[in-house]
Amino acid sequence: MYKILIVDDEIFVRMGLKMSIDWASRGFELLGEASNGQEALEKISETPPDIVITDIKMPVMDGIGLIKEISSSYPAIKCLVLSNYDEFELVKEAMKLGAVDYFLKVTIESDKLLEALEQVCEKLHGERTAADRRRAIDQTIREHRTVIERKYYLDLVGHDGTPESLKATIDALGLKLYDMRGVILLLLLRDYRELLEGRFQSDRRLLEFTILNVVDELINHQSGGKIVEHSPGAYAMIVSWREPPDGNRVADLAERVRRALRDYLSIEANVVCGAPFAGHGSLQEALASLDKLKLEAFYEQEGGVLRQGQAVFPDGAIAEAYRAAKSRLKLFVGLGDGARAAACLEAFVGETRARRIDPRLAKRHVAALAGALQDGLAVKLGDKEGTPIDTTIAVRLEEAEDFAELKRTALGFARQGERLLESHAGQQSPRDEIVKVIAYVKEHYRQRVSLEEMARRVAMNKSYFSRLFKQETGEAFQDFLIRTRMEQAREQLLATDKKVADIATDVGYNDIFYFTRAFKQYYRMSPGEYKKNHREIPSE
């Protein structure tokens, strides 16, 4: 319905208009009435109508003043004028100010007024449709611009051509660099996944658009540059000033960005200031260091500004602590002591932070320890109550953006294991046949292993064995076999220089293409991408 406000200082005119037409049946809603322009503006400020029917001569504020204010402050509202015979000059002025039609009070007819109102509604509909179309086009352009800019940004990061082609990429990105120098900063949103899935309802484009709009304005206020999404929750800020900036100027920009996100959007973030660059080669080196910059903020517990090299990760060995924690954890799971098993994993997670272990190495070992807990639960417990064991825990731990997420994910899984052990207290461990099969697969996963063969080994038919294995372990046999092979493949990728084809054969896959597809489905990236993303993990 289109909303109408009636403005006239004569009560009988207002009553006549209200009663002469069945407004609701004709698609209109009467918002109310006012006796002068000032009173009308007060009502409009509370609930703007679509159409105002106004007299010209009124006390306090006349119709001319009202139409001026509406045209200035509420241009979408349409005005119809009521006048007397001697007010023609005022009517002309009202039409110049934007009134769409006029009627003489003494001769006004309901049908004519309705006809005029319907024409106004058609005009309003057309304007709104056009406005919606313009907004949709603008949104599409913004989205396409973001996609295009990210494409050129990725070209810039991976550029291996001539300085001329690099300059062409920079120009295509719309990046303004003074004398080919500047500095790269990395903006890292804290609790990114919770923020995306909560406030932004999993609309990644909306979150990205919000961040880019706010930060781009700050970057280009006193400098030149560009902000582009580097990876989910991480944004590269390439900034250049006319004069070479000192460290304080860079830190000041970083702090203004952080405060703007916190104060205006209630988004906490870390901003890591990278090293300055000067020249094509230096720019590419700076871009190549962005993933290292992410590590700087991994252990930070709140938002803030950091400098490259501020975070120091000692070469403290974690392998011995890991082996000790794994041994204790397996013991506690075997005893059915869920609380101590969970505490063991929690303590190890805390130790990685206390020792400031390289985040990539920390995530790798926490994921491995969670895998040991997972294996222990599978052997110790049967899924008699239908409680599943989380088979994605290793992937989720390795994808943790910061220590808080790593800890939250690990402890959530530990508590799940604790509850599983408590709920199965007093129940028997899995049947010997299932324990025998698990042990066999752990030792012979390199060979051809099938459900049929395992069923024969324990003297069961295939269907019964399949149901029993799922019942006793909480995991389908085929899923268990795939997980075992994928975990072994992952370890070989990170710990050796073997070719992917050789690793595929080592873990039981004769077809490298099938192995690559299975690996990508399990870890959400190809073996080559996985190795590349983890290639800088220190060896033990």
Coordinates of C-alpha atoms in Angstrom, one line a residue, residues 79-503:
C79 CA 3.1 16.3 -3.3
L80 CA -0.4 17.1 -4.5
V81 CA -1.6 20.7 -3.9
L82 CA -5.0 21.9 -2.8
S83 CA -5.8 25.5 -3.6
N84 CA -8.5 28.2 -3.9
Y85 CA -9.3 30.3 -7.0
D86 CA -7.1 33.2 -5.9
E87 CA -4.0 31.2 -5.3
F88 CA -2.9 30.5 -8.9
E89 CA 0.5 32.2 -8.6
L90 CA 1.3 30.1 -5.5
V91 CA 0.2 27.0 -7.3
K92 CA 2.7 27.7 -10.1
E93 CA 5.4 28.2 -7.5
A94 CA 4.5 24.9 -5.9
M95 CA 4.7 23.1 -9.2
K96 CA 8.1 24.6 -9.9
L97 CA 9.2 23.3 -6.5
G98 CA 8.2 19.7 -7.4
A99 CA 4.5 19.3 -6.8
V100 CA 3.1 16.8 -9.3
D101 CA -0.6 18.0 -9.6
Y102 CA -3.1 20.4 -8.0
F103 CA -6.8 20.6 -7.3
L104 CA -9.3 23.4 -6.5
K105 CA -10.9 22.7 -3.1
V106 CA -14.3 23.8 -4.2
T107 CA -14.5 21.5 -7.3
I108 CA -12.4 18.5 -6.2
E109 CA -14.0 15.2 -7.2
S110 CA -13.1 11.8 -5.7
D111 CA -12.7 10.1 -9.0
K112 CA -10.4 12.8 -10.4
L113 CA -8.3 12.7 -7.2
L114 CA -8.0 8.9 -7.3
E115 CA -7.0 9.1 -11.0
A116 CA -4.3 11.6 -10.1
L117 CA -3.1 9.5 -7.2
E118 CA -2.9 6.3 -9.4
Q119 CA -0.8 8.2 -11.9
V120 CA 1.5 9.3 -9.0
C121 CA 1.7 5.6 -7.9
E122 CA 2.7 4.5 -11.3
K123 CA 5.5 7.1 -11.3
L124 CA 6.6 6.0 -7.8
H125 CA 6.6 2.4 -8.9
G126 CA 8.7 3.2 -12.0
E127 CA 11.2 5.3 -9.9
R128 CA 11.5 2.5 -7.3
T129 CA 12.0 -0.2 -10.0
A130 CA 14.6 1.9 -11.6
A131 CA 16.3 2.6 -8.3
D132 CA 16.3 -1.1 -7.5
R133 CA 17.7 -1.9 -10.9
R134 CA 20.5 0.7 -10.4
R135 CA 21.3 -0.7 -6.9
A136 CA 21.4 -4.2 -8.4
I137 CA 23.7 -3.1 -11.2
D138 CA 25.9 -1.2 -8.8
Q139 CA 26.1 -4.3 -6.5
T140 CA 27.0 -6.5 -9.5
I141 CA 29.7 -4.0 -10.6
R142 CA 31.1 -3.9 -7.1
E143 CA 31.1 -7.7 -6.9
H144 CA 32.7 -8.1 -10.4
R145 CA 35.3 -5.4 -9.5
T146 CA 36.2 -7.3 -6.4
V147 CA 36.6 -10.5 -8.3
I148 CA 38.6 -8.8 -11.1
E149 CA 40.8 -7.0 -8.5
R150 CA 41.5 -10.3 -6.7
K151 CA 42.4 -11.9 -10.1
Y152 CA 45.0 -9.2 -10.8
Y153 CA 46.2 -9.3 -7.2
L154 CA 46.9 -13.1 -7.5
D155 CA 48.7 -12.3 -10.8
L156 CA 50.8 -9.8 -8.9
V157 CA 51.6 -12.3 -6.2
G158 CA 52.7 -15.0 -8.6
H159 CA 54.2 -12.7 -11.2
D160 CA 57.3 -14.0 -12.9
G161 CA 57.5 -11.8 -16.0
T162 CA 59.3 -8.6 -16.9
P163 CA 59.1 -5.3 -15.0
E164 CA 56.9 -4.0 -17.9
S165 CA 54.3 -6.8 -17.5
L166 CA 54.4 -6.3 -13.7
K167 CA 53.7 -2.6 -14.2
A168 CA 50.8 -3.5 -16.5
T169 CA 49.3 -5.8 -13.8
I170 CA 49.7 -3.0 -11.2
D171 CA 47.9 -0.6 -13.5
A172 CA 45.1 -3.1 -14.2
L173 CA 44.7 -3.5 -10.4
G174 CA 44.2 0.2 -10.1
L175 CA 47.1 0.4 -7.6
K176 CA 48.7 3.9 -7.3
L177 CA 52.4 3.6 -6.2
Y178 CA 54.6 6.6 -5.9
D179 CA 58.1 5.8 -7.4
M180 CA 57.3 2.1 -7.1
R181 CA 57.7 2.1 -3.3
G182 CA 55.5 1.6 -0.4
V183 CA 54.7 -0.9 2.4
I184 CA 52.5 -4.0 2.7
L185 CA 50.3 -4.6 5.7
L186 CA 48.2 -7.6 6.5
L187 CA 44.8 -7.2 8.1
L188 CA 43.7 -10.3 10.1
L189 CA 40.1 -10.6 11.4
R190 CA 39.9 -12.3 14.8
D191 CA 37.4 -15.1 15.2
Y192 CA 36.8 -14.9 11.4
R193 CA 34.6 -18.0 11.1
E194 CA 32.4 -17.1 14.1
L195 CA 32.1 -13.6 12.7
L196 CA 31.2 -14.8 9.2
E197 CA 28.7 -17.5 10.3
G198 CA 27.2 -15.3 13.1
R199 CA 26.7 -11.6 12.3
F200 CA 27.1 -12.0 8.5
Q201 CA 25.1 -15.2 8.3
S202 CA 27.7 -16.9 6.1
D203 CA 27.6 -14.1 3.5
R204 CA 31.3 -13.9 2.7
R205 CA 30.7 -11.3 0.0
L206 CA 28.9 -9.0 2.4
L207 CA 31.7 -9.2 5.0
E208 CA 34.3 -8.7 2.3
F209 CA 32.5 -5.7 0.9
T210 CA 32.1 -4.1 4.4
I211 CA 35.8 -4.5 5.2
L212 CA 37.0 -3.3 1.8
N213 CA 34.8 -0.2 1.8
V214 CA 35.9 1.0 5.3
V215 CA 39.6 0.3 4.9
D216 CA 39.9 1.5 1.3
E217 CA 38.7 5.0 2.4
L218 CA 41.2 5.1 5.2
I219 CA 44.1 4.0 2.9
N220 CA 43.4 6.6 0.3
H221 CA 42.7 9.5 2.7
Q222 CA 46.3 10.6 2.9
S223 CA 48.0 8.0 0.8
G224 CA 47.5 5.8 -2.2
G225 CA 47.0 2.1 -2.3
K226 CA 44.6 -0.9 -2.4
I227 CA 43.2 -3.5 -0.1
V228 CA 42.5 -7.0 -1.5
E229 CA 41.4 -10.2 0.1
H230 CA 44.5 -12.4 0.4
S231 CA 42.8 -15.4 2.0
P232 CA 39.6 -15.9 4.0
G233 CA 39.8 -13.4 6.9
A234 CA 43.1 -12.0 5.8
Y235 CA 43.4 -8.8 3.6
A236 CA 46.6 -7.4 2.0
M237 CA 46.9 -3.6 2.2
I238 CA 49.4 -2.2 -0.3
V239 CA 50.1 1.4 0.6
S240 CA 52.2 4.1 -0.9
W241 CA 53.0 7.7 0.2
R242 CA 54.4 10.6 -1.8
E243 CA 57.2 10.8 0.7
P244 CA 58.9 7.7 2.1
P245 CA 57.1 7.0 5.4
D246 CA 58.8 6.3 8.7
G247 CA 57.7 3.4 10.9
N248 CA 55.4 5.6 13.0
R249 CA 53.4 6.7 10.0
V250 CA 52.8 3.1 8.9
A251 CA 51.9 2.1 12.5
D252 CA 49.5 5.1 12.7
L253 CA 47.7 3.9 9.6
A254 CA 47.5 0.4 10.9
E255 CA 46.1 1.6 14.2
R256 CA 43.5 3.8 12.5
V257 CA 42.3 0.8 10.5
R258 CA 42.1 -1.4 13.5
R259 CA 40.2 1.2 15.6
A260 CA 37.8 2.0 12.7
L261 CA 36.8 -1.7 12.4
R262 CA 36.5 -2.0 16.2
D263 CA 34.6 1.3 16.9
Y264 CA 32.3 1.3 13.8
L265 CA 31.8 -2.3 13.0
S266 CA 32.6 -4.0 16.4
I267 CA 35.1 -6.2 14.5
E268 CA 38.4 -7.0 16.3
A269 CA 41.5 -7.4 14.1
N270 CA 45.3 -7.5 14.1
V271 CA 47.3 -5.5 11.6
V272 CA 50.8 -6.7 10.9
C273 CA 53.1 -4.1 9.3
G274 CA 55.4 -5.6 6.8
A275 CA 58.8 -4.4 5.5
P276 CA 58.8 -1.5 3.1
F277 CA 59.5 -2.2 -0.6
A278 CA 61.2 -0.2 -3.4
G279 CA 61.2 -1.5 -6.9
H280 CA 59.6 -4.4 -8.7
G281 CA 61.6 -7.2 -7.1
S282 CA 61.2 -5.8 -3.6
L283 CA 57.4 -5.6 -4.1
Q284 CA 57.2 -9.2 -5.1
E285 CA 59.4 -10.3 -2.1
A286 CA 57.1 -8.3 0.2
L287 CA 54.0 -10.0 -1.4
A288 CA 55.6 -13.4 -1.0
S289 CA 56.1 -12.8 2.7
L290 CA 52.4 -12.3 3.4
D291 CA 51.8 -15.9 4.6
K292 CA 54.7 -15.4 7.1
L293 CA 53.1 -12.2 8.3
K294 CA 50.0 -14.3 9.3
L295 CA 52.1 -16.2 11.7
E296 CA 53.1 -13.0 13.6
A297 CA 49.6 -12.7 15.1
F298 CA 48.9 -16.4 15.7
Y299 CA 49.4 -16.4 19.5
E300 CA 48.0 -12.9 20.1
Q301 CA 45.0 -12.9 22.4
E302 CA 43.4 -9.6 21.4
G303 CA 43.5 -7.1 18.5
G304 CA 46.5 -4.9 18.0
V305 CA 49.2 -3.6 15.7
L306 CA 52.3 -5.8 15.2
R307 CA 55.5 -5.4 13.2
Q308 CA 57.2 -8.0 11.0
G309 CA 59.7 -10.0 13.0
Q310 CA 58.1 -9.0 16.3
A311 CA 57.0 -12.6 16.9
V312 CA 59.9 -14.9 17.6
F313 CA 59.5 -18.7 17.4
P314 CA 62.4 -20.4 19.1
D315 CA 63.7 -23.7 17.7
G316 CA 62.5 -25.5 20.7
A317 CA 61.8 -29.2 19.9
I318 CA 58.2 -30.3 20.4
A319 CA 58.6 -33.9 19.2
E320 CA 59.6 -35.3 22.6
A321 CA 56.8 -33.5 24.3
Y322 CA 54.4 -34.8 21.7
R323 CA 55.6 -38.4 22.1
A324 CA 55.2 -38.2 25.9
A325 CA 51.7 -36.6 25.6
K326 CA 50.6 -39.3 23.0
S327 CA 51.8 -42.1 25.3
R328 CA 49.9 -40.7 28.3
L329 CA 46.8 -40.0 26.2
K330 CA 46.7 -43.6 24.9
L331 CA 47.1 -44.9 28.5
F332 CA 44.2 -42.8 29.8
V333 CA 41.9 -43.7 26.9
G334 CA 42.8 -47.4 27.5
L335 CA 41.8 -47.0 31.1
G336 CA 38.6 -45.3 30.2
D337 CA 39.7 -42.1 32.0
G338 CA 38.2 -39.4 29.7
A339 CA 38.9 -36.5 32.0
R340 CA 42.7 -37.2 32.1
A341 CA 42.8 -37.9 28.4
A342 CA 41.1 -34.5 27.7
A343 CA 43.5 -32.8 30.1
C344 CA 46.4 -34.4 28.4
L345 CA 45.4 -32.9 25.0
E346 CA 44.6 -29.5 26.7
A347 CA 48.0 -29.4 28.4
F348 CA 49.9 -30.1 25.1
V349 CA 48.0 -27.4 23.3
G350 CA 49.0 -25.0 26.1
E351 CA 52.6 -26.1 25.9
T352 CA 52.8 -25.1 22.2
R353 CA 51.8 -21.6 23.1
A354 CA 54.1 -21.5 26.2
R355 CA 57.1 -22.5 24.0
R356 CA 56.0 -20.2 21.2
I357 CA 56.3 -23.2 18.8
D358 CA 56.1 -22.2 15.1
P359 CA 52.3 -22.2 14.4
R360 CA 52.5 -24.5 11.5
L361 CA 54.4 -27.1 13.6
A362 CA 52.0 -26.6 16.5
K363 CA 48.9 -27.2 14.4
R364 CA 50.5 -30.3 12.9
H365 CA 51.3 -31.9 16.2
V366 CA 48.0 -30.9 17.9
A367 CA 46.2 -32.5 14.9
A368 CA 48.3 -35.6 15.2
L369 CA 47.6 -35.9 18.9
A370 CA 43.9 -35.4 18.3
G371 CA 44.2 -38.2 15.7
A372 CA 45.7 -40.4 18.4
L373 CA 42.8 -39.7 20.6
Q374 CA 40.4 -40.4 17.8
D375 CA 42.1 -43.8 17.1
G376 CA 42.1 -44.7 20.8
L377 CA 38.4 -43.9 21.0
A378 CA 37.7 -46.0 17.9
V379 CA 39.4 -49.0 19.4
K380 CA 38.1 -48.5 23.0
L381 CA 34.5 -47.7 22.3
G382 CA 31.6 -49.0 20.4
D383 CA 29.0 -46.6 19.0
K384 CA 26.1 -48.3 20.7
E385 CA 24.3 -45.1 21.5
G386 CA 24.7 -43.6 18.1
T387 CA 27.3 -41.0 19.1
P388 CA 29.6 -40.3 16.1
I389 CA 33.3 -39.7 16.4
D390 CA 34.4 -36.5 14.6
T391 CA 36.4 -37.7 11.6
T392 CA 37.2 -34.1 10.3
I393 CA 39.1 -33.0 13.4
A394 CA 42.6 -33.1 11.8
V395 CA 41.5 -30.9 8.9
R396 CA 39.8 -28.4 11.1
L397 CA 42.8 -28.1 13.4
E398 CA 45.2 -27.5 10.6
E399 CA 42.9 -24.8 9.2
A400 CA 42.8 -22.9 12.5
E401 CA 43.5 -19.2 11.9
D402 CA 44.9 -18.4 15.3
F403 CA 45.7 -20.0 18.6
A404 CA 42.3 -19.3 20.1
E405 CA 40.6 -21.3 17.3
L406 CA 43.2 -24.1 17.6
K407 CA 42.6 -24.4 21.3
R408 CA 38.8 -24.1 21.0
T409 CA 38.6 -26.8 18.4
A410 CA 41.0 -29.1 20.1
L411 CA 39.3 -28.8 23.5
G412 CA 35.9 -29.2 22.0
F413 CA 37.0 -32.5 20.5
A414 CA 38.7 -33.5 23.8
R415 CA 35.5 -32.9 25.7
Q416 CA 33.6 -34.9 23.1
G417 CA 35.9 -37.8 23.7
E418 CA 35.6 -37.4 27.5
R419 CA 31.8 -37.6 27.2
L420 CA 32.0 -40.6 25.0
L421 CA 34.2 -42.4 27.5
E422 CA 31.8 -41.4 30.4
S423 CA 28.7 -42.5 28.5
H424 CA 30.3 -45.9 27.8
A425 CA 31.6 -46.4 31.3
G426 CA 31.2 -50.0 32.4
Q427 CA 30.5 -51.2 28.8
Q428 CA 32.8 -53.7 27.1
S429 CA 35.5 -52.7 24.7
P430 CA 35.0 -53.5 21.0
R431 CA 34.8 -57.1 20.1
D432 CA 38.1 -58.9 19.5
E433 CA 37.3 -59.3 15.9
I434 CA 37.0 -55.6 15.3
V435 CA 40.2 -54.9 17.3
K436 CA 42.0 -57.5 15.1
V437 CA 40.7 -55.8 11.9
I438 CA 41.9 -52.3 13.1
A439 CA 45.3 -53.6 13.9
Y440 CA 45.5 -55.4 10.6
V441 CA 44.6 -52.2 8.6
K442 CA 47.1 -50.1 10.6
E443 CA 49.8 -52.5 9.5
H444 CA 48.7 -53.4 6.0
Y445 CA 47.1 -50.3 4.6
R446 CA 49.7 -50.2 1.8
Q447 CA 48.3 -53.5 0.4
R448 CA 44.9 -54.2 -1.1
V449 CA 42.4 -54.1 1.7
S450 CA 38.7 -54.7 1.2
L451 CA 35.6 -55.1 3.3
E452 CA 35.1 -58.6 1.9
E453 CA 38.6 -59.7 2.9
M454 CA 38.3 -58.3 6.4
A455 CA 35.0 -60.0 6.8
R456 CA 36.6 -63.3 5.8
R457 CA 39.4 -62.8 8.2
V458 CA 37.0 -62.7 11.1
A459 CA 34.7 -65.4 9.7
M460 CA 31.7 -63.1 9.2
N461 CA 29.6 -62.3 6.1
K462 CA 30.2 -58.9 4.6
S463 CA 26.9 -57.2 5.5
Y464 CA 27.1 -58.3 9.2
F465 CA 30.7 -57.3 9.5
S466 CA 30.0 -53.8 8.0
R467 CA 27.2 -53.2 10.4
L468 CA 29.3 -54.5 13.3
F469 CA 32.3 -52.4 12.5
K470 CA 30.2 -49.2 12.4
Q471 CA 28.4 -50.2 15.6
E472 CA 31.6 -50.9 17.4
T473 CA 33.8 -48.0 16.2
G474 CA 31.3 -45.3 15.2
E475 CA 32.9 -45.1 11.7
A476 CA 32.2 -47.0 8.5
F477 CA 35.0 -49.4 7.5
Q478 CA 35.6 -47.7 4.2
D479 CA 35.8 -44.3 6.0
F480 CA 38.3 -45.8 8.5
L481 CA 40.4 -47.2 5.7
I482 CA 40.5 -43.9 3.8
R483 CA 41.3 -41.9 6.9
T484 CA 44.2 -44.2 7.7
R485 CA 45.6 -43.9 4.2
M486 CA 45.1 -40.2 4.0
E487 CA 46.8 -39.6 7.4
Q488 CA 49.8 -41.7 6.3
A489 CA 49.9 -39.9 2.9
R490 CA 49.9 -36.5 4.7
E491 CA 52.8 -37.6 7.0
Q492 CA 54.9 -38.6 4.0
L493 CA 54.1 -35.4 2.1
L494 CA 55.4 -33.3 5.0
A495 CA 58.2 -35.5 6.2
T496 CA 59.8 -36.7 2.9
D497 CA 60.7 -35.5 -0.6
K498 CA 58.9 -38.4 -2.3
K499 CA 56.9 -37.8 -5.4
V500 CA 53.1 -37.9 -5.2
A501 CA 53.0 -40.9 -7.4
D502 CA 55.3 -42.8 -5.0
I503 CA 53.3 -41.8 -2.0

